[in-house]
mmCIF file of C-alpha atoms in Angstrom:
data_model
loop_
_atom_site.group_PDB
_atom_site.id
_atom_site.type_symbol
_atom_site.label_atom_id
_atom_site.label_comp_id
_atom_site.label_asym_id
_atom_site.label_seq_id
_atom_site.Cartn_x
_atom_site.Cartn_y
_atom_site.Cartn_z
ATOM 1 C CA MET A 9 -0.130 0.058 -0.009
ATOM 2 C CA SER A 10 1.147 3.377 -0.930
ATOM 3 C CA THR A 11 1.827 6.092 1.865
ATOM 4 C CA PRO A 12 0.040 9.445 2.122
ATOM 5 C CA ASN A 13 3.322 11.300 0.861
ATOM 6 C CA ASP A 14 3.151 9.069 -2.403
ATOM 7 C CA LEU A 15 -0.273 10.179 -3.119
ATOM 8 C CA LEU A 16 0.912 13.855 -2.314
ATOM 9 C CA ALA A 17 3.898 13.608 -4.490
ATOM 10 C CA PHE A 18 2.020 12.087 -7.535
ATOM 11 C CA LEU A 19 -0.566 15.014 -7.247
ATOM 12 C CA GLN A 20 1.780 17.964 -7.094
ATOM 13 C CA ARG A 21 3.642 16.511 -10.212
ATOM 14 C CA ARG A 22 0.536 15.444 -12.423
ATOM 15 C CA ALA A 23 -2.128 18.260 -11.401
ATOM 16 C CA GLY A 24 0.379 21.226 -10.469
ATOM 17 C CA ASN A 25 -1.291 24.352 -9.706
ATOM 18 C CA THR A 26 -4.671 23.007 -10.157
ATOM 19 C CA LEU A 27 -4.373 20.966 -6.766
ATOM 20 C CA ARG A 28 -6.300 22.904 -4.110
ATOM 21 C CA ILE A 29 -6.231 20.594 -0.851
ATOM 22 C CA VAL A 30 -5.315 17.380 0.335
ATOM 23 C CA VAL A 31 -7.095 15.714 3.159
ATOM 24 C CA THR A 32 -6.859 12.315 5.165
ATOM 25 C CA TYR A 33 -9.827 11.709 7.501
ATOM 26 C CA ASP A 34 -11.248 9.114 9.830
ATOM 27 C CA ALA A 35 -14.117 9.188 12.243
ATOM 28 C CA ASP A 36 -11.916 11.143 15.104
ATOM 29 C CA GLY A 37 -10.876 14.177 12.576
ATOM 30 C CA PHE A 38 -8.906 15.063 9.655
ATOM 31 C CA ASP A 39 -5.240 16.325 8.551
ATOM 32 C CA LEU A 40 -4.901 18.698 5.932
ATOM 33 C CA GLU A 41 -1.805 17.358 4.097
ATOM 34 C CA TYR A 42 -1.630 20.089 1.664
ATOM 35 C CA VAL A 43 -3.699 23.464 1.297
ATOM 36 C CA ARG A 44 -2.270 25.557 -1.924
ATOM 37 C CA ASP A 45 -0.673 28.807 -0.750
ATOM 38 C CA ASP A 46 -3.423 31.199 -2.195
ATOM 39 C CA LEU A 47 -6.168 29.804 -0.166
ATOM 40 C CA ASP A 48 -7.454 30.675 2.926
ATOM 41 C CA ARG A 49 -6.793 28.516 5.528
ATOM 42 C CA ALA A 50 -9.490 29.536 7.813
ATOM 43 C CA THR A 51 -12.114 29.040 4.833
ATOM 44 C CA VAL A 52 -10.398 25.616 4.001
ATOM 45 C CA ASP A 53 -10.465 24.551 7.903
ATOM 46 C CA ALA A 54 -14.363 25.459 7.825
ATOM 47 C CA THR A 55 -15.119 23.915 4.503
ATOM 48 C CA VAL A 56 -13.275 20.634 5.493
ATOM 49 C CA SER A 57 -14.856 20.468 8.765
ATOM 50 C CA ASP A 58 -17.978 20.424 6.927
ATOM 51 C CA ILE A 59 -16.930 17.965 4.634
ATOM 52 C CA HIS A 60 -15.724 15.607 7.383
ATOM 53 C CA ALA A 61 -18.780 15.871 9.493
ATOM 54 C CA ARG A 62 -21.088 14.902 6.446
ATOM 55 C CA LEU A 63 -18.525 11.996 5.418
ATOM 56 C CA THR A 64 -18.447 10.316 8.922
ATOM 57 C CA SER A 65 -21.564 11.441 10.547
ATOM 58 C CA LYS A 66 -23.664 8.785 8.683
ATOM 59 C CA PRO A 67 -24.328 5.214 9.889
ATOM 60 C CA ALA A 68 -21.905 2.943 7.754
ATOM 61 C CA PRO A 69 -23.504 2.121 4.956
ATOM 62 C CA SER A 70 -24.163 -1.561 3.730
ATOM 63 C CA GLU A 71 -22.532 -2.411 0.060
ATOM 64 C CA ASP A 72 -24.889 -0.536 -2.074
ATOM 65 C CA GLU A 73 -27.161 -2.424 -4.539
ATOM 66 C CA CYS A 74 -25.183 -1.432 -7.606
ATOM 67 C CA ALA A 75 -22.058 -3.392 -6.159
ATOM 68 C CA GLU A 76 -23.645 -6.591 -7.396
ATOM 69 C CA HIS A 77 -24.073 -5.185 -11.170
ATOM 70 C CA LEU A 78 -21.422 -2.711 -11.244
ATOM 71 C CA GLY A 79 -18.614 -3.585 -8.939
ATOM 72 C CA ARG A 80 -17.277 -2.127 -5.871
ATOM 73 C CA ARG A 81 -17.165 1.937 -5.477
ATOM 74 C CA TYR A 82 -13.312 3.120 -5.577
ATOM 75 C CA VAL A 83 -14.158 6.732 -5.388
ATOM 76 C CA SER A 84 -16.649 9.354 -5.424
ATOM 77 C CA LEU A 85 -16.428 12.851 -7.656
ATOM 78 C CA GLN A 86 -18.384 15.673 -7.491
ATOM 79 C CA LEU A 87 -18.202 18.747 -9.948
ATOM 80 C CA ARG A 88 -18.532 21.905 -8.184
ATOM 81 C CA GLU A 89 -18.550 25.491 -9.607
ATOM 82 C CA GLU A 90 -15.138 26.121 -7.881
ATOM 83 C CA ALA A 91 -13.812 22.638 -7.579
ATOM 84 C CA VAL A 92 -13.483 18.754 -8.647
ATOM 85 C CA VAL A 93 -14.082 17.033 -5.309
ATOM 86 C CA LEU A 94 -12.708 13.389 -5.065
ATOM 87 C CA ASN A 95 -13.535 11.034 -2.078
ATOM 88 C CA PHE A 96 -11.494 8.096 -1.738
ATOM 89 C CA PRO A 97 -13.085 5.985 0.901
ATOM 90 C CA THR A 98 -10.672 3.418 2.889
ATOM 91 C CA ASP A 99 -13.046 2.578 5.335
ATOM 92 C CA PRO A 100 -16.785 3.464 6.032
ATOM 93 C CA ASN A 101 -15.812 6.367 7.930
ATOM 94 C CA ALA A 102 -12.238 7.144 6.589
ATOM 95 C CA GLY A 103 -10.342 7.943 3.728
ATOM 96 C CA ARG A 104 -8.677 10.663 1.305
ATOM 97 C CA VAL A 105 -10.243 13.781 -0.231
ATOM 98 C CA VAL A 106 -8.658 15.525 -2.937
ATOM 99 C CA THR A 107 -9.923 19.039 -4.477
ATOM 100 C CA LEU A 108 -8.404 20.233 -7.716
ATOM 101 C CA GLU A 109 -9.463 23.304 -9.710
ATOM 102 C CA PRO A 110 -12.269 22.367 -12.521
ATOM 103 C CA GLU A 111 -9.798 22.731 -15.317
ATOM 104 C CA ALA A 112 -7.813 19.769 -14.082
ATOM 105 C CA ALA A 113 -10.501 17.428 -15.282
ATOM 106 C CA ARG A 114 -11.477 19.709 -18.559
ATOM 107 C CA GLN A 115 -12.718 16.688 -20.749
ATOM 108 C CA LEU A 116 -15.009 15.623 -18.076
ATOM 109 C CA THR A 117 -16.461 18.902 -16.943
ATOM 110 C CA GLY A 118 -16.903 19.734 -20.660
ATOM 111 C CA PHE A 119 -18.654 16.331 -21.346
ATOM 112 C CA VAL A 120 -20.805 17.214 -18.198
ATOM 113 C CA ALA A 121 -21.593 20.617 -19.246
ATOM 114 C CA GLU A 122 -22.570 19.473 -22.932
ATOM 115 C CA CYS A 123 -24.961 16.408 -21.301
ATOM 116 C CA SER A 124 -26.438 19.441 -19.065
ATOM 117 C CA LYS A 125 -27.612 21.242 -21.891
ATOM 118 C CA ARG A 126 -29.506 18.471 -23.071
ATOM 119 C CA VAL A 127 -31.015 17.445 -19.630
ATOM 120 C CA TYR A 128 -31.502 21.057 -18.125
ATOM 121 C CA SER A 129 -31.904 23.198 -21.506
ATOM 122 C CA SER A 130 -28.817 25.037 -19.965
ATOM 123 C CA GLU A 131 -25.352 24.821 -19.184
ATOM 124 C CA ILE A 132 -24.254 24.025 -15.717
ATOM 125 C CA PRO A 133 -21.236 26.364 -14.649
ATOM 126 C CA VAL A 134 -18.143 23.687 -14.541
#
């Protein structure tokens, strides 16, 4: 198994300036492994605290119904106006969260924007 530093080093090389934050979390708390210099630390702390509460406050889910047909879930992805959020769960209440600038996932966000025009009759701001 790789170490937290392996992921951080990879992200810094691969994502460059589009890397925003890297967090390790478990039921007891979280550790901000990386915060990009231009981000306000107090805002990041508050945001990550909220994310942590949501990720760890739910009862541990049983394996979802999709697993039987689609396989195990490895990562969840959210496209937000200001960031792409990746959650890599390692246990029901533990994992790693990575946020990137939307342009880091340009092909995906472009594809989603095109699909949204057809679903919502307007483009979402990604």
